[in-house]
Amino acid sequence: MDAESYYAALARALRLPFLSQLDPALIHDDQTLDTQLSDTRSVRLDYADKAMIAIVPEAGRLLALARTIEARPGLAERIIVTTPTAMRDAIWRVGATRRVKQSIGTLFEDSGRFSARIVLSGKQGFIAGALLCAFGFAAFSNLPLVAIVHLALSLVYMAAILLRICALRYRRGPQPAPQPTERLPVYSVFVALYKEAEVAGQLVAALKQFNWPTAKLDIKLICEADDHATIAALEKQDLGPQFEIVAVPVAHPRTKPKALNYALGAARGEFLVIYDAEDRPHPDQLRAAYATFLASRNDIACLQAPLIVSNVGGSWISAAFALEYAALFRLLLPMLAKHRLPMPLGGTSNHLRVADLRACGGWDPYNVTEDADLGLRLYRLGYRCGVIDCPTYEDAPTTRDVWLNQRTRWFKGWLQTWLVMMRAPGKLMREMGVWPFVVFQVLIGGMLVASLTHPWMIMLILTAASYMMLGFPMPGTGEALLFLIDVSNMLGSYVVLLVLGRRAMLRDEKRKVGWRWVALPLYWMLISAAAWRAVWQLHFKPFFWDKTPHLPTASPPTMRSAPASSP
C-alpha cells in the first residue's frame, strides 16, 4: 500500500480530513521546526480564519488519539491528517534559506578555530612570509640555512615513509558478531550527489541491497537544487519509503560538506554513514559497523570501512591508485586505529554516531577534504576512530586529467586541514598529546612535504650522481649524508607503496595490477604535480570543488569482505 492510501484510510477511521500536500506558506519557520524532519509528527498551519494542526498519526496510538478527539469537543475541527512525505516536503521548503545559512556558517561562528574559511591566519601569514624571506636571503648569501632546511625536509620525508613501514606489522583481530535484527536501531545513509544522473540507477540498486530492515533505514539522496538532471534520474528509480531526495538551495561554497550539513538536522538514525555516488557498499556493512560500535569503547565516534578499487586493471593509473588504497585502508588506517592515534578519514564509508557528529559541529563546509578534517577534529575533541573490514567498492580514475583534478582537490583539503590544525601548535599538542601530535605531523605534514619535494629530491640526486660520474671530487661528509638520505627517500617512496599495497591485496587484485607497478615513479611525479597545483589553487580558488565525473561500473565485483592480506 502506498503512503497516501494508508494515511487517507487512517484519516477516515478518525473521521478527520486528509491532505496529500501541505502549503508551505501556511507554516511559520523557526528553529524548532527542524525537529519534525527527523521525527515527523505534527505542524501548525496558519489559515486566515483559524489555526489548524496537520498530524501524521501512528497506528499504535490510533485508539488513544480517537479517545482524545472524542473527549475534547471541537478538536476534530482543528486537525488534518497528512503523510510524512508531504509534511517533510513542506518543512524543507519553509526553512530552506535559514537552513542553508546555518549549514555554511555554524562551525565558523561557533568554533571558528576549526573552520577553514580563513585560509591563513595573520600569524601564519607573517611566519610564512618571514621564512620565505629568510630562505631566499640564505640561498643568495651562501649560508648553511639551505642545507639545514634540506636536511629537515628530508628527515620529515623519511619519517613519513617509516610510519608506513610500521603498518606492515599490523595484524587483523577478531571481528564482533552481528546483532539480532530486533535490536537494530534506525540507521541514516547520506549520499551527496552533483551531476550524477548516469550512476543514479546503480547507486539506488546498491543501497537497496543492505541487510538491514527497510523500516529502520533513513536514506537521504542529497542533491543541489539546480541539478535537475540528477534529481530527475533519481525520481525515475523505484525509490522505496526509506529513500528521501533532499534538494539543497544554491549557495556558495558549493561543496559536499555543505550539502551534508544541510541534511544533518533531518537525520533520523542513531548512526549515520556517508557514501559517494559511485559506491557499492557490501550489503552487511551496516551490521558490521553496528556490531563494532557495540563492542567498542564509548569514545569511538567513527568507523572507517575499507575502500576497494574494482577497476584495478583499467589503466596504469587505476592500478597505482589501487595499490595506494590497499595500503591505506587495509594496513595504515587499521594500525592507527588499533593504537588510538589520529586518523584522517576517507571521503566515503564513514560510519558515525549522530550525537557525537552534531556535538563536534558537523562538517566544515569550507574544507574540500572534509573527511580528513573531521577525523582529526574528532581526535582533538577527545573522540577516537576505528575501522571495520566490510568493504565498499568503487572505481578509480583511469585517465590523467580526471585523476589530477581529484588529487589536486585532496591535496588542497589536506593543506587546509594542516593549516587549521596548526593555528595554535601549543594548544594542539595539549589537546592531542605529544606522541599523537608527532604522528599527525608525520602523517599529514610528511605526506605534503614528500609530495612537494619529490621532484627536487630527484633533481638533486641526478645532479650529484652526474658530478660523480664526470670525475668531480666526492662531496663532503654532510653532502654525502644528504645524498644517501635523498636516495633512500626516493626509492622508499616507490618500494613502500608497492610492498604495502601488495601485502594488503588479494591474489586476484595482484594479478590485475600485473607489471603496471613499474609506472610508480611516473605516478609519484603526478602526485607532486597535483600537490603543487593544490598550492596554487589554495591561494586563488581555496573553496573550489573540482568535480570528479563518474560512470556506471562495467563489472560489479563479488560482494565479499577483503582481508588485510592475501591468503
XYZ file of C-alpha atoms in Angstrom:
567
model
C 0.000 0.000 0.000
C 1.328 3.448 -0.856
C 1.653 6.046 1.893
C -1.112 8.292 0.590
C -3.709 5.484 0.616
C -2.582 4.329 4.044
C -2.856 7.715 5.773
C -6.084 8.552 3.959
C -7.527 5.350 5.462
C -6.355 6.380 8.934
C -7.998 9.786 8.415
C -11.309 8.103 7.538
C -11.058 5.905 10.633
C -10.607 9.031 12.757
C -13.277 10.980 10.811
C -10.701 13.673 10.005
C -9.940 15.479 6.723
C -6.911 14.356 4.721
C -4.432 16.457 2.696
C -1.920 14.834 0.347
C 0.075 18.081 0.134
C 0.674 20.993 2.518
C 1.040 24.636 1.505
C 4.431 25.898 2.817
C 3.029 29.422 3.014
C 0.832 28.284 5.939
C 3.807 27.164 8.071
C 5.808 29.568 10.231
C 9.559 28.940 10.206
C 11.572 28.744 13.412
C 14.461 26.679 14.774
C 12.229 24.060 16.392
C 10.593 23.278 13.046
C 13.566 21.104 12.048
C 12.702 18.545 14.724
C 9.796 17.489 12.516
C 12.236 16.487 9.775
C 13.767 13.780 11.935
C 10.619 12.891 13.935
C 7.670 13.764 11.713
C 4.533 14.096 13.857
C 2.728 17.441 13.591
C 2.985 21.005 12.328
C 0.826 24.120 12.765
C -0.954 25.553 9.722
C -1.919 29.218 9.977
C -5.015 29.757 7.836
C -6.555 33.223 7.559
C -9.544 32.399 9.762
C -8.025 29.863 12.177
C -5.015 27.737 13.030
C -5.006 24.034 12.205
C -2.722 21.156 13.164
C -1.516 18.742 10.493
C -0.665 15.376 12.042
C 0.909 12.101 10.962
C -0.936 9.518 13.089
C 0.683 6.270 14.218
C -1.298 3.059 14.037
C -0.164 2.024 17.516
C -1.606 5.197 19.032
C -4.734 5.388 16.912
C -7.147 4.339 19.668
C -5.688 6.822 22.175
C -5.910 9.601 19.595
C -9.563 8.744 18.808
C -10.437 8.882 22.509
C -8.710 12.262 22.896
C -10.685 13.688 19.975
C -13.968 12.373 21.435
C -13.171 13.788 24.876
C -12.417 17.291 23.577
C -15.308 18.754 21.547
C -14.160 20.946 18.669
C -10.698 19.384 18.481
C -11.550 17.418 15.345
C -12.302 20.685 13.537
C -8.677 21.794 14.028
C -6.870 18.617 12.924
C -5.849 17.498 9.429
C -4.159 14.189 8.587
C -1.307 14.134 6.078
C 1.600 11.901 5.071
C 5.190 12.106 6.431
C 6.460 12.878 2.929
C 4.030 15.772 2.452
C 4.912 17.257 5.845
C 8.676 16.961 5.286
C 8.433 18.415 1.771
C 6.651 21.500 3.111
C 9.087 21.902 6.020
C 12.135 21.568 3.736
C 10.772 24.433 1.632
C 9.814 26.637 4.573
C 13.212 26.515 6.303
C 15.440 26.302 3.235
C 17.040 29.766 3.445
C 17.697 29.585 7.179
C 18.942 26.036 6.988
C 21.448 26.638 4.203
C 22.855 29.664 6.049
C 23.320 27.532 9.136
C 24.967 24.738 7.166
C 27.530 27.242 5.881
C 28.125 29.471 8.897
C 27.524 27.492 12.105
C 31.004 25.976 12.515
C 32.759 29.276 11.723
C 30.517 31.277 14.056
C 30.505 28.800 16.955
C 34.016 27.312 16.700
C 35.995 29.479 14.317
C 39.296 27.843 15.232
C 38.104 24.663 13.470
C 36.950 26.380 10.265
C 38.945 26.620 7.030
C 37.003 29.718 5.956
C 40.156 31.751 6.739
C 42.927 30.144 4.693
C 45.865 31.641 6.594
C 45.611 33.349 9.955
C 47.506 36.620 10.357
C 50.169 34.906 12.460
C 50.590 32.087 9.963
C 50.889 34.544 7.076
C 53.589 36.516 8.904
C 55.581 33.379 9.760
C 55.295 32.035 6.200
C 56.487 35.345 4.744
C 59.384 35.597 7.188
C 60.541 32.049 6.438
C 60.408 32.598 2.677
C 62.436 35.811 3.007
C 64.982 34.105 5.265
C 65.328 31.160 2.900
C 65.743 33.448 -0.115
C 68.384 35.529 1.673
C 70.272 32.394 2.746
C 70.157 30.946 -0.783
C 71.858 34.016 -2.257
C 74.230 34.530 0.682
C 75.734 31.023 0.730
C 74.601 30.463 4.326
C 74.121 26.950 5.746
C 70.389 27.576 6.279
C 69.612 25.979 2.913
C 71.419 22.790 3.917
C 69.626 22.789 7.272
C 66.232 23.154 5.568
C 67.213 20.408 3.124
C 68.102 18.077 5.995
C 64.901 18.907 7.922
C 62.655 18.276 4.926
C 64.484 15.061 4.095
C 64.040 13.775 7.661
C 60.329 14.606 7.635
C 60.079 12.813 4.298
C 61.848 9.779 5.772
C 59.625 9.803 8.871
C 56.534 9.615 6.657
C 57.988 6.536 4.945
C 58.964 4.898 8.260
C 55.447 5.397 9.646
C 54.046 3.489 6.697
C 56.626 0.752 7.115
C 55.282 0.242 10.666
C 51.923 -0.657 9.102
C 53.479 -3.871 7.751
C 53.298 -5.282 11.281
C 49.527 -4.801 11.537
C 47.509 -7.984 12.056
C 43.730 -8.115 11.925
C 41.927 -9.143 15.109
C 38.595 -10.990 15.518
C 35.509 -9.125 14.354
C 32.384 -8.619 16.544
C 29.411 -10.861 15.773
C 26.360 -9.312 14.014
C 23.439 -8.318 16.233
C 19.916 -9.814 16.135
C 17.514 -7.984 13.844
C 15.110 -6.934 16.604
C 17.836 -4.924 18.348
C 18.800 -2.848 15.326
C 18.318 0.951 15.540
C 17.436 3.364 12.753
C 20.471 3.925 10.509
C 20.813 7.062 8.355
C 22.572 6.843 4.991
C 23.712 10.109 3.393
C 24.785 10.370 -0.245
C 25.736 13.799 -1.619
C 25.261 13.928 -5.405
C 26.061 16.534 -8.026
C 25.837 15.848 -11.773
C 25.485 12.108 -11.132
C 22.493 11.250 -13.340
C 24.400 8.461 -15.098
C 25.053 6.479 -11.919
C 21.659 7.090 -10.247
C 20.329 3.636 -11.106
C 23.491 1.853 -9.952
C 23.501 3.804 -6.682
C 19.865 3.089 -5.806
C 20.329 -0.599 -6.633
C 23.367 -0.795 -4.359
C 21.592 0.946 -1.460
C 18.629 -1.420 -1.743
C 20.887 -4.401 -1.023
C 21.580 -3.533 2.615
C 20.984 -6.363 5.041
C 19.027 -4.059 7.339
C 15.270 -3.720 7.994
C 13.790 -1.288 5.489
C 11.659 0.353 8.177
C 14.867 1.202 10.059
C 16.673 2.784 7.115
C 16.777 6.548 6.526
C 18.448 7.074 3.133
C 18.869 10.690 2.076
C 19.951 11.437 -1.504
C 21.246 15.000 -1.181
C 21.291 16.978 -4.440
C 21.886 20.587 -5.442
C 18.518 22.204 -6.176
C 19.617 23.287 -9.676
C 20.915 19.814 -10.590
C 17.671 18.916 -12.337
C 19.147 16.028 -14.346
C 20.287 14.110 -11.248
C 17.026 14.745 -9.381
C 15.004 13.605 -12.402
C 17.141 10.469 -12.756
C 16.588 9.605 -9.082
C 12.847 10.225 -9.304
C 12.674 7.711 -12.170
C 14.030 4.995 -9.889
C 11.758 2.799 -7.833
C 12.524 4.547 -4.542
C 11.015 2.879 -1.510
C 9.805 4.683 1.623
C 13.321 4.502 3.084
C 14.553 6.991 0.431
C 14.218 10.765 0.501
C 15.558 13.247 -2.050
C 16.830 16.423 -0.365
C 17.322 19.500 -2.568
C 19.974 21.892 -1.219
C 19.437 25.559 -2.176
C 22.175 27.015 -4.350
C 24.732 28.817 -2.193
C 28.496 29.156 -2.034
C 30.683 27.359 -1.254
C 29.256 24.559 -3.405
C 30.898 21.717 -1.553
C 29.953 18.240 -0.396
C 30.276 19.079 3.345
C 27.852 21.995 2.973
C 25.290 19.644 1.451
C 25.815 17.080 4.225
C 25.388 19.768 6.902
C 22.130 20.873 5.292
C 20.621 17.417 5.778
C 22.211 16.601 9.143
C 19.370 18.055 11.207
C 16.936 15.704 9.450
C 18.870 12.506 10.227
C 16.526 10.041 11.960
C 19.194 7.475 12.781
C 21.265 6.904 15.877
C 24.093 6.129 13.447
C 24.915 7.643 10.070
C 27.084 6.569 7.139
C 28.383 8.628 4.216
C 28.687 7.256 0.691
C 29.639 8.681 -2.692
C 27.518 8.353 -5.814
C 29.698 5.649 -7.392
C 29.957 3.465 -4.258
C 28.779 -0.138 -3.998
C 28.902 -0.935 -0.265
C 28.830 -4.522 0.939
C 25.264 -5.478 1.984
C 26.450 -6.393 5.504
C 28.409 -3.202 6.107
C 25.814 -1.534 8.359
C 25.580 -4.670 10.515
C 29.377 -4.882 10.763
C 29.603 -1.221 11.814
C 26.814 -1.522 14.386
C 28.333 -4.662 15.913
C 31.701 -2.901 16.160
C 30.153 0.189 17.760
C 28.525 -2.017 20.426
C 31.798 -3.829 21.107
C 33.915 -0.629 21.198
C 34.571 1.961 23.868
C 32.123 4.843 24.156
C 34.618 7.362 22.775
C 34.660 5.664 19.348
C 32.701 8.210 17.297
C 33.503 6.978 13.800
C 34.330 3.746 11.986
C 36.004 3.695 8.588
C 35.160 0.904 6.148
C 37.851 -0.032 3.611
C 37.546 1.259 0.055
C 38.470 -1.255 -2.630
C 39.167 -0.320 -6.243
C 37.168 -2.592 -8.534
C 38.711 -1.479 -11.854
C 42.301 -2.333 -10.931
C 43.130 -3.360 -14.479
C 41.582 -0.307 -16.141
C 44.889 1.528 -16.656
C 48.269 2.025 -15.033
C 46.776 4.946 -13.086
C 43.942 2.864 -11.619
C 46.455 0.098 -10.781
C 48.677 2.509 -8.839
C 45.576 4.009 -7.233
C 44.510 0.533 -6.123
C 47.920 -0.063 -4.517
C 47.527 3.232 -2.624
C 44.036 2.370 -1.410
C 45.017 -1.142 -0.339
C 47.945 0.196 1.696
C 45.902 2.996 3.267
C 42.593 1.328 4.109
C 43.728 -2.194 4.889
C 47.009 -1.545 6.702
C 47.813 2.065 7.648
C 44.417 3.209 8.967
C 43.783 -0.062 10.872
C 47.205 0.310 12.505
C 46.432 3.899 13.553
C 43.015 2.839 14.866
C 44.484 -0.055 16.845
C 46.875 2.291 18.661
C 44.209 5.035 19.044
C 46.212 7.544 17.027
C 44.953 10.427 14.842
C 43.247 9.079 11.751
C 42.340 11.070 8.610
C 39.144 9.503 7.303
C 38.424 8.503 3.737
C 35.842 10.555 1.866
C 33.222 7.823 1.997
C 32.035 4.870 4.110
C 32.452 6.802 7.372
C 30.056 5.388 9.983
C 29.346 7.961 12.706
C 27.421 8.296 15.929
C 24.987 11.098 15.079
C 25.063 12.630 18.567
C 28.874 12.859 18.514
C 28.878 14.278 14.984
C 26.470 17.044 15.981
C 28.431 17.729 19.172
C 31.616 18.378 17.189
C 29.883 20.812 14.810
C 29.273 18.610 11.780
C 31.394 19.071 8.667
C 33.422 22.127 7.659
C 31.723 23.480 4.502
C 34.911 25.333 3.507
C 37.239 22.320 3.633
C 37.366 20.441 0.328
C 38.702 17.314 2.060
C 36.123 17.298 4.840
C 36.864 13.678 5.748
C 40.457 14.289 6.874
C 39.370 17.413 8.749
C 36.555 15.614 10.573
C 38.716 12.677 11.658
C 41.373 14.952 13.138
C 38.853 17.347 14.717
C 37.160 14.404 16.430
C 40.538 13.419 17.869
C 41.158 16.962 19.193
C 37.794 16.887 20.956
C 38.502 13.606 22.734
C 36.839 11.148 20.345
C 38.538 8.271 18.572
C 38.052 6.496 15.238
C 38.092 2.793 14.431
C 37.833 0.540 11.392
C 35.739 -2.335 10.103
C 36.558 -4.940 7.444
C 33.341 -4.944 5.387
C 34.306 -3.048 2.204
C 32.912 -0.506 -0.197
C 33.762 -0.958 -3.876
C 34.364 1.962 -6.197
C 36.101 2.722 -9.481
C 39.347 4.696 -9.585
C 40.066 7.339 -12.226
C 41.677 5.791 -15.303
C 42.809 8.960 -17.105
C 45.406 11.529 -16.129
C 43.179 14.613 -16.222
C 40.396 13.129 -14.063
C 42.927 11.741 -11.594
C 44.830 15.062 -11.456
C 41.713 17.129 -10.740
C 40.619 14.764 -7.979
C 44.052 14.568 -6.351
C 44.519 18.348 -6.541
C 41.324 18.778 -4.525
C 42.531 16.219 -1.988
C 45.883 17.952 -1.542
C 44.203 21.332 -1.236
C 41.996 19.943 1.529
C 44.956 18.362 3.317
C 46.736 21.721 3.195
C 43.625 23.401 4.596
C 43.416 20.808 7.362
C 47.089 21.187 8.322
C 46.826 24.979 8.399
C 43.662 24.885 10.544
C 45.223 22.423 12.980
C 48.444 24.444 13.222
C 46.949 27.835 14.068
C 47.918 27.228 17.705
C 50.516 24.413 17.785
C 50.948 24.516 21.558
C 47.237 24.161 22.206
C 47.014 21.425 19.583
C 49.749 19.442 21.335
C 47.965 19.756 24.677
C 44.674 18.613 23.124
C 46.139 15.660 21.236
C 49.082 14.638 23.389
C 52.760 14.733 22.395
C 53.005 11.404 20.539
C 49.699 11.797 18.611
C 50.836 15.351 17.730
C 54.055 13.939 16.253
C 52.117 11.282 14.341
C 49.818 13.971 12.940
C 52.804 15.992 11.727
C 54.376 12.954 10.094
C 51.088 11.703 8.656
C 49.783 14.940 7.124
C 52.833 17.197 7.113
C 55.132 14.391 5.987
C 52.814 13.466 3.133
C 52.688 17.086 1.972
C 56.464 17.509 2.243
C 57.120 14.245 0.392
C 54.749 15.158 -2.425
C 56.020 18.716 -2.850
C 59.745 17.949 -2.605
C 59.861 14.718 -4.597
C 60.942 16.342 -7.911
C 63.520 18.445 -6.050
C 64.958 15.300 -4.447
C 65.226 13.584 -7.833
C 66.913 16.644 -9.327
C 69.481 16.789 -6.502
C 70.176 13.055 -6.788
C 70.688 13.241 -10.550
C 72.898 16.310 -10.209
C 75.102 14.718 -7.562
C 75.288 11.443 -9.486
C 76.278 13.225 -12.712
C 79.030 15.133 -10.913
C 80.425 11.865 -9.557
C 80.271 10.188 -12.971
C 82.169 13.092 -14.536
C 85.029 12.602 -12.075
C 84.443 15.584 -9.818
C 85.689 15.266 -6.218
C 83.429 13.297 -3.877
C 81.229 15.541 -1.724
C 81.998 16.113 1.922
C 80.515 14.058 4.737
C 77.459 16.323 5.115
C 76.677 16.350 1.414
C 77.203 12.603 1.176
C 74.776 12.026 4.068
C 72.133 14.189 2.407
C 72.689 12.325 -0.851
C 72.128 8.960 0.879
C 69.007 10.205 2.648
C 67.581 11.578 -0.601
C 68.247 8.323 -2.435
C 66.650 6.360 0.415
C 63.606 8.621 0.370
C 63.131 8.399 -3.370
C 63.472 4.628 -3.521
C 61.472 4.239 -0.305
C 58.570 6.171 -1.852
C 58.255 3.562 -4.579
C 59.111 0.451 -2.603
C 56.890 1.173 0.407
C 53.864 1.943 -1.778
C 54.413 -1.238 -3.765
C 55.153 -3.527 -0.788
C 52.329 -2.187 1.397
C 49.839 -2.315 -1.447
C 50.706 -5.853 -2.498
C 50.862 -7.005 1.128
C 47.246 -5.875 1.593
C 45.849 -7.069 -1.718
C 44.110 -10.312 -2.540
C 45.671 -12.648 -5.086
C 43.208 -11.611 -7.805
C 43.996 -7.924 -7.248
C 47.732 -8.574 -7.546
C 47.143 -10.398 -10.808
C 45.194 -7.445 -12.220
C 47.934 -4.995 -11.207
C 50.448 -7.163 -13.040
C 53.521 -5.248 -14.162
C 51.812 -1.858 -14.086
C 53.625 -1.139 -10.814
C 56.725 -0.225 -12.852
C 54.979 3.115 -13.536
C 55.140 4.103 -9.841
C 57.952 6.674 -10.415
C 55.741 8.383 -13.008
C 52.773 8.106 -10.625
C 54.810 9.882 -7.953
C 55.571 12.715 -10.360
C 51.834 13.077 -10.979
C 51.319 13.194 -7.218
C 53.836 16.009 -6.972
C 52.184 17.894 -9.847
C 48.834 17.640 -8.054
C 50.405 18.884 -4.808
C 51.916 21.979 -6.438
C 48.681 22.621 -8.309
C 46.870 22.474 -4.964
C 49.214 25.119 -3.511
C 48.320 27.395 -6.408
C 44.596 26.728 -6.020
C 44.753 27.291 -2.269
C 45.622 30.910 -2.988
C 43.390 31.604 -5.976
C 40.483 29.132 -5.571
C 40.558 27.836 -1.971
C 36.966 26.538 -1.863
C 36.603 25.370 -5.462
C 35.328 21.774 -5.621
C 36.691 20.110 -8.748
C 34.003 17.578 -9.582
C 35.106 14.034 -10.427
C 32.874 12.528 -13.167
C 31.539 9.008 -12.617
C 30.156 6.335 -14.917
C 28.390 3.063 -14.081
C 30.851 0.288 -13.391
C 31.421 -2.156 -16.211
C 31.757 -5.237 -13.992
C 30.285 -5.126 -10.475
C 32.512 -7.004 -8.012
C 31.526 -10.006 -5.970
C 30.375 -8.705 -2.596
C 32.775 -10.104 -0.065
C 34.906 -8.832 2.766
C 38.549 -8.238 1.971
C 41.112 -9.461 4.473
C 44.123 -7.356 5.294
C 46.415 -9.721 3.413
C 46.107 -12.221 0.633
C 45.549 -15.885 1.509
